[in-house]
mmCIF file with all atom_site columns, C-alpha atoms in Angstrom:
data_model
loop_
_atom_site.group_PDB
_atom_site.id
_atom_site.type_symbol
_atom_site.label_atom_id
_atom_site.label_alt_id
_atom_site.label_comp_id
_atom_site.label_asym_id
_atom_site.label_entity_id
_atom_site.label_seq_id
_atom_site.pdbx_PDB_ins_code
_atom_site.Cartn_x
_atom_site.Cartn_y
_atom_site.Cartn_z
_atom_site.occupancy
_atom_site.B_iso_or_equiv
_atom_site.pdbx_formal_charge
_atom_site.auth_seq_id
_atom_site.auth_comp_id
_atom_site.auth_asym_id
_atom_site.auth_atom_id
_atom_site.pdbx_PDB_model_num
ATOM 1   C CA . ASP A 1 1   ? 0.000   0.000   0.000   1.00 55.00 ? 1   ASP A CA 1
ATOM 2   C CA . ALA A 1 2   ? 1.186   3.486   -0.768  1.00 62.00 ? 2   ALA A CA 1
ATOM 3   C CA . LYS A 1 3   ? 2.185   5.303   2.389   1.00 88.00 ? 3   LYS A CA 1
ATOM 4   C CA . THR A 1 4   ? 2.396   8.897   3.488   1.00 94.00 ? 4   THR A CA 1
ATOM 5   C CA . THR A 1 5   ? 4.954   10.644  5.658   1.00 95.00 ? 5   THR A CA 1
ATOM 6   C CA . GLN A 1 6   ? 4.137   13.714  7.702   1.00 97.00 ? 6   GLN A CA 1
ATOM 7   C CA . PRO A 1 7   ? 5.943   15.678  10.414  1.00 97.00 ? 7   PRO A CA 1
ATOM 8   C CA . ASN A 1 8   ? 4.902   14.613  13.907  1.00 97.00 ? 8   ASN A CA 1
ATOM 9   C CA . SER A 1 9   ? 4.051   18.139  14.949  1.00 97.00 ? 9   SER A CA 1
ATOM 10  C CA . MET A 1 10  ? 4.091   21.735  13.820  1.00 97.00 ? 10  MET A CA 1
ATOM 11  C CA . GLU A 1 11  ? 3.472   25.102  15.410  1.00 97.00 ? 11  GLU A CA 1
ATOM 12  C CA . SER A 1 12  ? 2.029   28.233  13.917  1.00 96.00 ? 12  SER A CA 1
ATOM 13  C CA . ASN A 1 13  ? 0.945   31.615  15.112  1.00 96.00 ? 13  ASN A CA 1
ATOM 14  C CA . GLU A 1 14  ? -2.695  32.555  15.080  1.00 96.00 ? 14  GLU A CA 1
ATOM 15  C CA . GLU A 1 15  ? -3.885  34.438  11.991  1.00 95.00 ? 15  GLU A CA 1
ATOM 16  C CA . GLU A 1 16  ? -0.887  33.320  9.947   1.00 96.00 ? 16  GLU A CA 1
ATOM 17  C CA . PRO A 1 17  ? -0.884  30.833  7.054   1.00 96.00 ? 17  PRO A CA 1
ATOM 18  C CA . VAL A 1 18  ? 0.050   27.236  7.785   1.00 97.00 ? 18  VAL A CA 1
ATOM 19  C CA . HIS A 1 19  ? 1.604   24.832  5.304   1.00 98.00 ? 19  HIS A CA 1
ATOM 20  C CA . LEU A 1 20  ? 1.326   21.171  6.278   1.00 98.00 ? 20  LEU A CA 1
ATOM 21  C CA . PRO A 1 21  ? 3.522   18.918  4.125   1.00 98.00 ? 21  PRO A CA 1
ATOM 22  C CA . CYS A 1 22  ? 2.958   15.312  3.150   1.00 97.00 ? 22  CYS A CA 1
ATOM 23  C CA . ASN A 1 23  ? 5.259   13.002  1.226   1.00 97.00 ? 23  ASN A CA 1
ATOM 24  C CA . HIS A 1 24  ? 3.840   10.109  -0.764  1.00 95.00 ? 24  HIS A CA 1
ATOM 25  C CA . SER A 1 25  ? 6.643   9.033   -3.051  1.00 94.00 ? 25  SER A CA 1
ATOM 26  C CA . THR A 1 26  ? 5.045   5.646   -3.882  1.00 91.00 ? 26  THR A CA 1
ATOM 27  C CA . ILE A 1 27  ? 1.698   7.098   -4.918  1.00 92.00 ? 27  ILE A CA 1
ATOM 28  C CA . SER A 1 28  ? 0.054   5.374   -7.869  1.00 88.00 ? 28  SER A CA 1
ATOM 29  C CA . GLY A 1 29  ? -1.737  7.077   -10.734 1.00 86.00 ? 29  GLY A CA 1
ATOM 30  C CA . THR A 1 30  ? -5.136  6.130   -9.349  1.00 83.00 ? 30  THR A CA 1
ATOM 31  C CA . ASP A 1 31  ? -4.590  7.337   -5.787  1.00 87.00 ? 31  ASP A CA 1
ATOM 32  C CA . TYR A 1 32  ? -6.488  10.372  -4.600  1.00 89.00 ? 32  TYR A CA 1
ATOM 33  C CA . ILE A 1 33  ? -4.885  12.507  -1.894  1.00 93.00 ? 33  ILE A CA 1
ATOM 34  C CA . HIS A 1 34  ? -7.248  13.163  0.995   1.00 93.00 ? 34  HIS A CA 1
ATOM 35  C CA . TRP A 1 35  ? -6.801  15.256  4.111   1.00 95.00 ? 35  TRP A CA 1
ATOM 36  C CA . TYR A 1 36  ? -8.713  14.798  7.320   1.00 96.00 ? 36  TYR A CA 1
ATOM 37  C CA . ARG A 1 37  ? -8.312  16.462  10.672  1.00 97.00 ? 37  ARG A CA 1
ATOM 38  C CA . GLN A 1 38  ? -9.292  15.456  14.172  1.00 97.00 ? 38  GLN A CA 1
ATOM 39  C CA . LEU A 1 39  ? -9.997  18.123  16.738  1.00 95.00 ? 39  LEU A CA 1
ATOM 40  C CA . PRO A 1 40  ? -9.632  17.170  20.393  1.00 90.00 ? 40  PRO A CA 1
ATOM 41  C CA . SER A 1 41  ? -12.364 14.794  21.598  1.00 87.00 ? 41  SER A CA 1
ATOM 42  C CA . GLN A 1 42  ? -14.086 14.775  18.206  1.00 92.00 ? 42  GLN A CA 1
ATOM 43  C CA . GLY A 1 43  ? -14.364 12.424  15.271  1.00 95.00 ? 43  GLY A CA 1
ATOM 44  C CA . PRO A 1 44  ? -12.169 12.941  12.226  1.00 95.00 ? 44  PRO A CA 1
ATOM 45  C CA . GLU A 1 45  ? -13.384 15.563  9.788   1.00 94.00 ? 45  GLU A CA 1
ATOM 46  C CA . TYR A 1 46  ? -12.921 15.621  6.014   1.00 92.00 ? 46  TYR A CA 1
ATOM 47  C CA . VAL A 1 47  ? -10.940 18.651  4.874   1.00 95.00 ? 47  VAL A CA 1
ATOM 48  C CA . ILE A 1 48  ? -10.140 18.365  1.169   1.00 93.00 ? 48  ILE A CA 1
ATOM 49  C CA . HIS A 1 49  ? -9.036  15.966  -1.547  1.00 91.00 ? 49  HIS A CA 1
ATOM 50  C CA . GLY A 1 50  ? -7.452  16.083  -4.979  1.00 92.00 ? 50  GLY A CA 1
ATOM 51  C CA . LEU A 1 51  ? -5.911  14.004  -7.733  1.00 91.00 ? 51  LEU A CA 1
ATOM 52  C CA . THR A 1 52  ? -3.558  16.141  -9.814  1.00 93.00 ? 52  THR A CA 1
ATOM 53  C CA . SER A 1 53  ? -4.650  19.753  -9.797  1.00 92.00 ? 53  SER A CA 1
ATOM 54  C CA . ASN A 1 54  ? -4.562  22.134  -6.871  1.00 94.00 ? 54  ASN A CA 1
ATOM 55  C CA . VAL A 1 55  ? -7.867  22.386  -5.058  1.00 94.00 ? 55  VAL A CA 1
ATOM 56  C CA . ASN A 1 56  ? -9.528  25.044  -2.945  1.00 95.00 ? 56  ASN A CA 1
ATOM 57  C CA . ASN A 1 57  ? -12.520 24.914  -0.649  1.00 92.00 ? 57  ASN A CA 1
ATOM 58  C CA . ARG A 1 58  ? -13.845 26.958  2.225   1.00 91.00 ? 58  ARG A CA 1
ATOM 59  C CA . MET A 1 59  ? -11.632 25.173  4.724   1.00 90.00 ? 59  MET A CA 1
ATOM 60  C CA . ALA A 1 60  ? -8.278  24.951  2.995   1.00 96.00 ? 60  ALA A CA 1
ATOM 61  C CA . SER A 1 61  ? -6.251  24.633  -0.184  1.00 97.00 ? 61  SER A CA 1
ATOM 62  C CA . LEU A 1 62  ? -4.403  21.587  -1.416  1.00 98.00 ? 62  LEU A CA 1
ATOM 63  C CA . ALA A 1 63  ? -1.273  22.046  -3.461  1.00 98.00 ? 63  ALA A CA 1
ATOM 64  C CA . ILE A 1 64  ? -0.119  18.901  -5.281  1.00 97.00 ? 64  ILE A CA 1
ATOM 65  C CA . ALA A 1 65  ? 3.379   18.601  -6.708  1.00 97.00 ? 65  ALA A CA 1
ATOM 66  C CA . GLU A 1 66  ? 3.641   18.049  -10.433 1.00 95.00 ? 66  GLU A CA 1
ATOM 67  C CA . ASP A 1 67  ? 5.070   14.544  -9.915  1.00 95.00 ? 67  ASP A CA 1
ATOM 68  C CA . ARG A 1 68  ? 2.406   13.895  -7.242  1.00 95.00 ? 68  ARG A CA 1
ATOM 69  C CA . LYS A 1 69  ? 5.005   12.622  -4.816  1.00 96.00 ? 69  LYS A CA 1
ATOM 70  C CA . SER A 1 70  ? 4.180   15.281  -2.286  1.00 97.00 ? 70  SER A CA 1
ATOM 71  C CA . SER A 1 71  ? 1.374   17.636  -1.369  1.00 97.00 ? 71  SER A CA 1
ATOM 72  C CA . THR A 1 72  ? 0.773   20.524  0.989   1.00 98.00 ? 72  THR A CA 1
ATOM 73  C CA . LEU A 1 73  ? -2.345  21.417  2.899   1.00 98.00 ? 73  LEU A CA 1
ATOM 74  C CA . ILE A 1 74  ? -2.624  25.171  3.280   1.00 98.00 ? 74  ILE A CA 1
ATOM 75  C CA . LEU A 1 75  ? -4.666  26.852  5.963   1.00 97.00 ? 75  LEU A CA 1
ATOM 76  C CA . HIS A 1 76  ? -4.728  30.455  4.857   1.00 94.00 ? 76  HIS A CA 1
ATOM 77  C CA . ARG A 1 77  ? -5.299  32.062  8.221   1.00 94.00 ? 77  ARG A CA 1
ATOM 78  C CA . ALA A 1 78  ? -5.010  29.750  11.191  1.00 95.00 ? 78  ALA A CA 1
ATOM 79  C CA . THR A 1 79  ? -7.234  30.199  14.200  1.00 96.00 ? 79  THR A CA 1
ATOM 80  C CA . LEU A 1 80  ? -7.101  28.502  17.585  1.00 96.00 ? 80  LEU A CA 1
ATOM 81  C CA . ARG A 1 81  ? -9.912  26.244  16.390  1.00 95.00 ? 81  ARG A CA 1
ATOM 82  C CA . ASP A 1 82  ? -7.590  24.785  13.754  1.00 97.00 ? 82  ASP A CA 1
ATOM 83  C CA . ALA A 1 83  ? -5.481  23.096  16.429  1.00 97.00 ? 83  ALA A CA 1
ATOM 84  C CA . ALA A 1 84  ? -5.880  19.421  15.562  1.00 97.00 ? 84  ALA A CA 1
ATOM 85  C CA . VAL A 1 85  ? -4.171  16.332  14.202  1.00 97.00 ? 85  VAL A CA 1
ATOM 86  C CA . TYR A 1 86  ? -4.058  16.505  10.403  1.00 98.00 ? 86  TYR A CA 1
ATOM 87  C CA . TYR A 1 87  ? -3.949  13.280  8.409   1.00 97.00 ? 87  TYR A CA 1
ATOM 88  C CA . CYS A 1 88  ? -2.811  12.944  4.814   1.00 96.00 ? 88  CYS A CA 1
ATOM 89  C CA . ILE A 1 89  ? -4.345  9.787   3.310   1.00 93.00 ? 89  ILE A CA 1
ATOM 90  C CA . LEU A 1 90  ? -4.214  8.094   -0.082  1.00 90.00 ? 90  LEU A CA 1
ATOM 91  C CA . ARG A 1 91  ? -7.333  6.459   -1.427  1.00 81.00 ? 91  ARG A CA 1
ATOM 92  C CA . LEU A 1 92  ? -7.528  4.145   -4.416  1.00 71.00 ? 92  LEU A CA 1
ATOM 93  C CA . GLN A 1 93  ? -9.880  5.005   -7.216  1.00 61.00 ? 93  GLN A CA 1
ATOM 94  C CA . MET A 1 94  ? -13.000 2.893   -7.517  1.00 53.00 ? 94  MET A CA 1
ATOM 95  C CA . ASN A 1 95  ? -11.756 0.058   -5.350  1.00 57.00 ? 95  ASN A CA 1
ATOM 96  C CA . ARG A 1 96  ? -14.423 -2.005  -3.665  1.00 51.00 ? 96  ARG A CA 1
ATOM 97  C CA . ASP A 1 97  ? -12.141 -2.481  -0.661  1.00 58.00 ? 97  ASP A CA 1
ATOM 98  C CA . ASP A 1 98  ? -11.618 1.256   -0.438  1.00 70.00 ? 98  ASP A CA 1
ATOM 99  C CA . LYS A 1 99  ? -11.404 2.526   3.101   1.00 80.00 ? 99  LYS A CA 1
ATOM 100 C CA . ILE A 1 100 ? -9.587  5.263   4.903   1.00 86.00 ? 100 ILE A CA 1
ATOM 101 C CA . ILE A 1 101 ? -6.502  4.103   6.755   1.00 88.00 ? 101 ILE A CA 1
ATOM 102 C CA . PHE A 1 102 ? -5.138  6.625   9.210   1.00 92.00 ? 102 PHE A CA 1
ATOM 103 C CA . GLY A 1 103 ? -1.387  6.822   9.605   1.00 90.00 ? 103 GLY A CA 1
ATOM 104 C CA . LYS A 1 104 ? 0.616   9.102   11.841  1.00 92.00 ? 104 LYS A CA 1
ATOM 105 C CA . GLY A 1 105 ? -0.643  12.591  11.246  1.00 95.00 ? 105 GLY A CA 1
ATOM 106 C CA . THR A 1 106 ? 0.719   16.008  12.128  1.00 97.00 ? 106 THR A CA 1
ATOM 107 C CA . ARG A 1 107 ? -0.324  17.556  15.395  1.00 97.00 ? 107 ARG A CA 1
ATOM 108 C CA . LEU A 1 108 ? -0.771  21.260  14.704  1.00 98.00 ? 108 LEU A CA 1
ATOM 109 C CA . HIS A 1 109 ? -0.385  23.675  17.607  1.00 97.00 ? 109 HIS A CA 1
ATOM 110 C CA . ILE A 1 110 ? -1.660  27.216  17.175  1.00 97.00 ? 110 ILE A CA 1
ATOM 111 C CA . LEU A 1 111 ? -0.032  29.888  19.310  1.00 96.00 ? 111 LEU A CA 1
ATOM 112 C CA . PRO A 1 112 ? -2.199  32.853  20.321  1.00 92.00 ? 112 PRO A CA 1
ATOM 113 C CA . ALA B 2 1   ? -27.460 19.289  7.826   1.00 64.00 ? 13  ALA B CA 1
ATOM 114 C CA . ALA B 2 2   ? -27.971 15.847  9.283   1.00 76.00 ? 14  ALA B CA 1
ATOM 115 C CA . GLY B 2 3   ? -24.835 14.213  10.642  1.00 92.00 ? 15  GLY B CA 1
ATOM 116 C CA . VAL B 2 4   ? -23.822 10.721  11.646  1.00 96.00 ? 16  VAL B CA 1
ATOM 117 C CA . ILE B 2 5   ? -25.439 9.885   14.960  1.00 97.00 ? 17  ILE B CA 1
ATOM 118 C CA . GLN B 2 6   ? -23.799 7.528   17.399  1.00 98.00 ? 18  GLN B CA 1
ATOM 119 C CA . SER B 2 7   ? -25.244 6.226   20.611  1.00 97.00 ? 19  SER B CA 1
ATOM 120 C CA . PRO B 2 8   ? -24.556 6.092   23.407  1.00 98.00 ? 20  PRO B CA 1
ATOM 121 C CA . ARG B 2 9   ? -21.959 8.850   23.767  1.00 97.00 ? 21  ARG B CA 1
ATOM 122 C CA . HIS B 2 10  ? -20.452 7.222   26.828  1.00 97.00 ? 22  HIS B CA 1
ATOM 123 C CA . LEU B 2 11  ? -20.609 3.656   28.084  1.00 98.00 ? 23  LEU B CA 1
ATOM 124 C CA . ILE B 2 12  ? -19.075 2.034   31.126  1.00 98.00 ? 24  ILE B CA 1
ATOM 125 C CA . LYS B 2 13  ? -18.952 -1.745  31.269  1.00 98.00 ? 25  LYS B CA 1
ATOM 126 C CA . GLU B 2 14  ? -17.259 -4.335  33.432  1.00 98.00 ? 26  GLU B CA 1
ATOM 127 C CA . LYS B 2 15  ? -14.855 -6.951  32.155  1.00 98.00 ? 27  LYS B CA 1
ATOM 128 C CA . ARG B 2 16  ? -16.523 -9.894  30.437  1.00 97.00 ? 28  ARG B CA 1
ATOM 129 C CA . GLU B 2 17  ? -19.730 -7.936  29.844  1.00 98.00 ? 29  GLU B CA 1
ATOM 130 C CA . THR B 2 18  ? -21.192 -7.163  26.422  1.00 98.00 ? 30  THR B CA 1
ATOM 131 C CA . ALA B 2 19  ? -21.781 -3.816  24.759  1.00 98.00 ? 31  ALA B CA 1
ATOM 132 C CA . THR B 2 20  ? -23.707 -2.660  21.717  1.00 98.00 ? 32  THR B CA 1
ATOM 133 C CA . LEU B 2 21  ? -22.847 0.548   19.930  1.00 98.00 ? 33  LEU B CA 1
ATOM 134 C CA . LYS B 2 22  ? -25.205 2.084   17.394  1.00 98.00 ? 34  LYS B CA 1
ATOM 135 C CA . CYS B 2 23  ? -24.590 4.227   14.347  1.00 98.00 ? 35  CYS B CA 1
ATOM 136 C CA . TYR B 2 24  ? -27.126 6.086   12.231  1.00 97.00 ? 36  TYR B CA 1
ATOM 137 C CA . PRO B 2 25  ? -25.590 7.251   8.942   1.00 95.00 ? 37  PRO B CA 1
ATOM 138 C CA . ILE B 2 26  ? -26.432 10.331  6.972   1.00 93.00 ? 38  ILE B CA 1
ATOM 139 C CA . PRO B 2 27  ? -29.640 9.796   4.945   1.00 91.00 ? 39  PRO B CA 1
ATOM 140 C CA . ARG B 2 28  ? -28.941 8.208   1.532   1.00 86.00 ? 40  ARG B CA 1
ATOM 141 C CA . HIS B 2 29  ? -25.463 7.090   2.588   1.00 88.00 ? 41  HIS B CA 1
ATOM 142 C CA . ASP B 2 30  ? -25.200 3.378   1.877   1.00 87.00 ? 42  ASP B CA 1
ATOM 143 C CA . THR B 2 31  ? -21.809 2.607   3.404   1.00 89.00 ? 43  THR B CA 1
ATOM 144 C CA . VAL B 2 32  ? -20.836 2.513   7.058   1.00 93.00 ? 44  VAL B CA 1
ATOM 145 C CA . TYR B 2 33  ? -17.364 2.183   8.560   1.00 94.00 ? 45  TYR B CA 1
ATOM 146 C CA . TRP B 2 34  ? -16.336 1.482   12.149  1.00 97.00 ? 46  TRP B CA 1
ATOM 147 C CA . TYR B 2 35  ? -13.078 2.661   13.705  1.00 97.00 ? 47  TYR B CA 1
ATOM 148 C CA . GLN B 2 36  ? -11.473 2.159   17.108  1.00 97.00 ? 48  GLN B CA 1
ATOM 149 C CA . GLN B 2 37  ? -9.188  4.774   18.639  1.00 97.00 ? 49  GLN B CA 1
ATOM 150 C CA . GLY B 2 38  ? -7.276  3.855   21.762  1.00 95.00 ? 50  GLY B CA 1
ATOM 151 C CA . PRO B 2 39  ? -5.785  6.488   24.086  1.00 93.00 ? 51  PRO B CA 1
ATOM 152 C CA . GLY B 2 40  ? -3.099  8.437   22.242  1.00 91.00 ? 52  GLY B CA 1
ATOM 153 C CA . GLN B 2 41  ? -3.538  6.291   19.132  1.00 93.00 ? 53  GLN B CA 1
ATOM 154 C CA . ASP B 2 42  ? -4.696  6.973   15.602  1.00 94.00 ? 54  ASP B CA 1
ATOM 155 C CA . PRO B 2 43  ? -8.085  5.600   14.495  1.00 95.00 ? 55  PRO B CA 1
ATOM 156 C CA . GLN B 2 44  ? -7.893  1.946   13.412  1.00 95.00 ? 56  GLN B CA 1
ATOM 157 C CA . PHE B 2 45  ? -10.289 0.540   10.838  1.00 95.00 ? 57  PHE B CA 1
ATOM 158 C CA . LEU B 2 46  ? -12.465 -2.297  12.149  1.00 96.00 ? 58  LEU B CA 1
ATOM 159 C CA . ILE B 2 47  ? -15.117 -3.178  9.587   1.00 95.00 ? 59  ILE B CA 1
ATOM 160 C CA . SER B 2 48  ? -17.330 -1.709  6.877   1.00 93.00 ? 60  SER B CA 1
ATOM 161 C CA . PHE B 2 49  ? -20.697 -2.422  5.305   1.00 93.00 ? 61  PHE B CA 1
ATOM 162 C CA . TYR B 2 50  ? -22.136 -1.569  1.925   1.00 89.00 ? 62  TYR B CA 1
ATOM 163 C CA . GLU B 2 51  ? -25.811 -2.125  1.232   1.00 88.00 ? 63  GLU B CA 1
ATOM 164 C CA . LYS B 2 52  ? -26.173 -4.250  4.381   1.00 90.00 ? 64  LYS B CA 1
ATOM 165 C CA . MET B 2 53  ? -23.355 -6.608  3.413   1.00 92.00 ? 65  MET B CA 1
ATOM 166 C CA . GLN B 2 54  ? -19.916 -6.656  4.998   1.00 91.00 ? 66  GLN B CA 1
ATOM 167 C CA . SER B 2 55  ? -17.586 -5.069  2.480   1.00 87.00 ? 67  SER B CA 1
ATOM 168 C CA . ASP B 2 56  ? -14.250 -5.082  4.280   1.00 88.00 ? 68  ASP B CA 1
ATOM 169 C CA . LYS B 2 57  ? -12.715 -6.181  7.528   1.00 91.00 ? 69  LYS B CA 1
ATOM 170 C CA . GLY B 2 58  ? -9.766  -4.795  9.402   1.00 92.00 ? 70  GLY B CA 1
ATOM 171 C CA . SER B 2 59  ? -8.284  -5.551  12.788  1.00 88.00 ? 71  SER B CA 1
ATOM 172 C CA . ILE B 2 60  ? -11.565 -6.458  14.428  1.00 94.00 ? 72  ILE B CA 1
ATOM 173 C CA . PRO B 2 61  ? -11.337 -9.026  17.235  1.00 95.00 ? 73  PRO B CA 1
ATOM 174 C CA . ASP B 2 62  ? -13.378 -12.203 16.912  1.00 96.00 ? 74  ASP B CA 1
ATOM 175 C CA . ARG B 2 63  ? -15.264 -11.115 20.041  1.00 97.00 ? 75  ARG B CA 1
ATOM 176 C CA . PHE B 2 64  ? -16.711 -8.241  18.042  1.00 97.00 ? 76  PHE B CA 1
ATOM 177 C CA . SER B 2 65  ? -19.397 -8.473  15.396  1.00 96.00 ? 77  SER B CA 1
ATOM 178 C CA . ALA B 2 66  ? -21.337 -5.924  13.444  1.00 97.00 ? 78  ALA B CA 1
ATOM 179 C CA . GLN B 2 67  ? -24.176 -5.643  11.021  1.00 96.00 ? 79  GLN B CA 1
ATOM 180 C CA . GLN B 2 68  ? -26.026 -3.111  8.941   1.00 96.00 ? 80  GLN B CA 1
ATOM 181 C CA . PHE B 2 69  ? -29.802 -3.133  8.961   1.00 95.00 ? 81  PHE B CA 1
ATOM 182 C CA . SER B 2 70  ? -32.421 -2.447  6.305   1.00 94.00 ? 82  SER B CA 1
ATOM 183 C CA . ASP B 2 71  ? -32.640 1.216   7.358   1.00 93.00 ? 83  ASP B CA 1
ATOM 184 C CA . TYR B 2 72  ? -28.817 1.408   6.958   1.00 94.00 ? 84  TYR B CA 1
ATOM 185 C CA . HIS B 2 73  ? -28.088 1.927   10.607  1.00 96.00 ? 85  HIS B CA 1
ATOM 186 C CA . SER B 2 74  ? -25.340 -0.259  11.977  1.00 97.00 ? 86  SER B CA 1
ATOM 187 C CA . GLU B 2 75  ? -24.563 -1.870  15.311  1.00 98.00 ? 87  GLU B CA 1
ATOM 188 C CA . LEU B 2 76  ? -21.218 -2.993  16.688  1.00 98.00 ? 88  LEU B CA 1
ATOM 189 C CA . ASN B 2 77  ? -21.592 -5.804  19.206  1.00 98.00 ? 89  ASN B CA 1
ATOM 190 C CA . MET B 2 78  ? -18.743 -6.436  21.593  1.00 98.00 ? 90  MET B CA 1
ATOM 191 C CA . SER B 2 79  ? -18.635 -9.445  23.893  1.00 97.00 ? 91  SER B CA 1
ATOM 192 C CA . SER B 2 80  ? -16.317 -10.664 26.651  1.00 98.00 ? 92  SER B CA 1
ATOM 193 C CA . LEU B 2 81  ? -15.062 -7.135  27.081  1.00 98.00 ? 93  LEU B CA 1
ATOM 194 C CA . GLU B 2 82  ? -11.463 -6.641  28.113  1.00 98.00 ? 94  GLU B CA 1
ATOM 195 C CA . LEU B 2 83  ? -9.742  -3.656  29.685  1.00 97.00 ? 95  LEU B CA 1
ATOM 196 C CA . GLY B 2 84  ? -7.936  -3.090  26.387  1.00 97.00 ? 96  GLY B CA 1
ATOM 197 C CA . ASP B 2 85  ? -11.230 -2.520  24.612  1.00 98.00 ? 97  ASP B CA 1
ATOM 198 C CA . SER B 2 86  ? -11.511 0.845   26.339  1.00 98.00 ? 98  SER B CA 1
ATOM 199 C CA . ALA B 2 87  ? -11.399 3.316   23.478  1.00 97.00 ? 99  ALA B CA 1
ATOM 200 C CA . LEU B 2 88  ? -13.312 5.755   21.360  1.00 97.00 ? 100 LEU B CA 1
ATOM 201 C CA . TYR B 2 89  ? -15.370 4.035   18.683  1.00 98.00 ? 101 TYR B CA 1
ATOM 202 C CA . PHE B 2 90  ? -16.200 6.077   15.623  1.00 97.00 ? 102 PHE B CA 1
ATOM 203 C CA . CYS B 2 91  ? -18.662 5.361   12.913  1.00 97.00 ? 103 CYS B CA 1
ATOM 204 C CA . ALA B 2 92  ? -18.467 7.031   9.511   1.00 95.00 ? 104 ALA B CA 1
ATOM 205 C CA . SER B 2 93  ? -20.740 6.971   6.506   1.00 93.00 ? 105 SER B CA 1
ATOM 206 C CA . SER B 2 94  ? -20.380 7.707   2.831   1.00 88.00 ? 106 SER B CA 1
ATOM 207 C CA . THR B 2 95  ? -21.828 6.854   -0.530  1.00 81.00 ? 107 THR B CA 1
ATOM 208 C CA . TYR B 2 96  ? -19.962 4.030   -2.190  1.00 68.00 ? 108 TYR B CA 1
ATOM 209 C CA . GLY B 2 97  ? -18.022 4.961   -5.273  1.00 63.00 ? 109 GLY B CA 1
ATOM 210 C CA . THR B 2 98  ? -17.847 8.666   -4.617  1.00 64.00 ? 110 THR B CA 1
ATOM 211 C CA . TYR B 2 99  ? -14.632 10.417  -3.824  1.00 60.00 ? 111 TYR B CA 1
ATOM 212 C CA . TYR B 2 100 ? -15.940 12.831  -1.363  1.00 67.00 ? 112 TYR B CA 1
ATOM 213 C CA . GLY B 2 101 ? -15.056 12.405  2.230   1.00 78.00 ? 113 GLY B CA 1
ATOM 214 C CA . TYR B 2 102 ? -16.436 10.242  4.910   1.00 88.00 ? 114 TYR B CA 1
ATOM 215 C CA . THR B 2 103 ? -18.583 11.903  7.545   1.00 92.00 ? 115 THR B CA 1
ATOM 216 C CA . PHE B 2 104 ? -17.705 10.754  11.034  1.00 95.00 ? 116 PHE B CA 1
ATOM 217 C CA . GLY B 2 105 ? -19.875 10.695  14.102  1.00 96.00 ? 117 GLY B CA 1
ATOM 218 C CA . SER B 2 106 ? -18.793 12.117  17.432  1.00 95.00 ? 118 SER B CA 1
ATOM 219 C CA . GLY B 2 107 ? -17.951 8.673   18.717  1.00 97.00 ? 119 GLY B CA 1
ATOM 220 C CA . THR B 2 108 ? -18.825 6.454   21.647  1.00 98.00 ? 120 THR B CA 1
ATOM 221 C CA . ARG B 2 109 ? -16.369 6.411   24.518  1.00 97.00 ? 121 ARG B CA 1
ATOM 222 C CA . LEU B 2 110 ? -16.294 2.903   25.964  1.00 98.00 ? 122 LEU B CA 1
ATOM 223 C CA . THR B 2 111 ? -14.661 2.387   29.335  1.00 98.00 ? 123 THR B CA 1
ATOM 224 C CA . VAL B 2 112 ? -14.165 -1.157  30.562  1.00 98.00 ? 124 VAL B CA 1
ATOM 225 C CA . VAL B 2 113 ? -13.519 -1.468  34.286  1.00 97.00 ? 125 VAL B CA 1
#
């Protein structure tokens, strides 16, 4: 299975942009890149996903390298409520056994 | 918008007892997933159901079983509980074949004493 590698933890100041990196050097052509986050004492929450092109939504942006071996989740203006564990996950396309497997995410600390 | 509903939110059981956790997916979602998250751990996939049939199985102990009913809600049954079963149990739902995200419930915190 293709794996992802993320920093264990990161810190950022409130109201500043945050760039969360993810390496996935063994990604296959049919893998989608998904990001989830888990706030304290809550269930995981879908953030964004993409295949090849950069993606934007109301929560974040996803920048995908041209070779797709890495990606970056961008929070444009971090708030204290963005403090969470962020998971970068690869999902196969149209696979009946498709499921989300959580690896070791990045714990993001936001400094007031 | 309707979310994934899990009940109960908290459950305390003694060793060797049984527990049943319930999950009500988002309307029109046909796929349910169960995850277990131990203290300080990442969520671990247990089992999933699509259209009331088991679609995949992860690291679910033999003491656990689950099913999805005709109204798409799902129940996770846990027997002969052990101290190590103390964890947060999350249910998620989605529509099979789409590449949007799963929606997770708020979880059931099971404490085995």
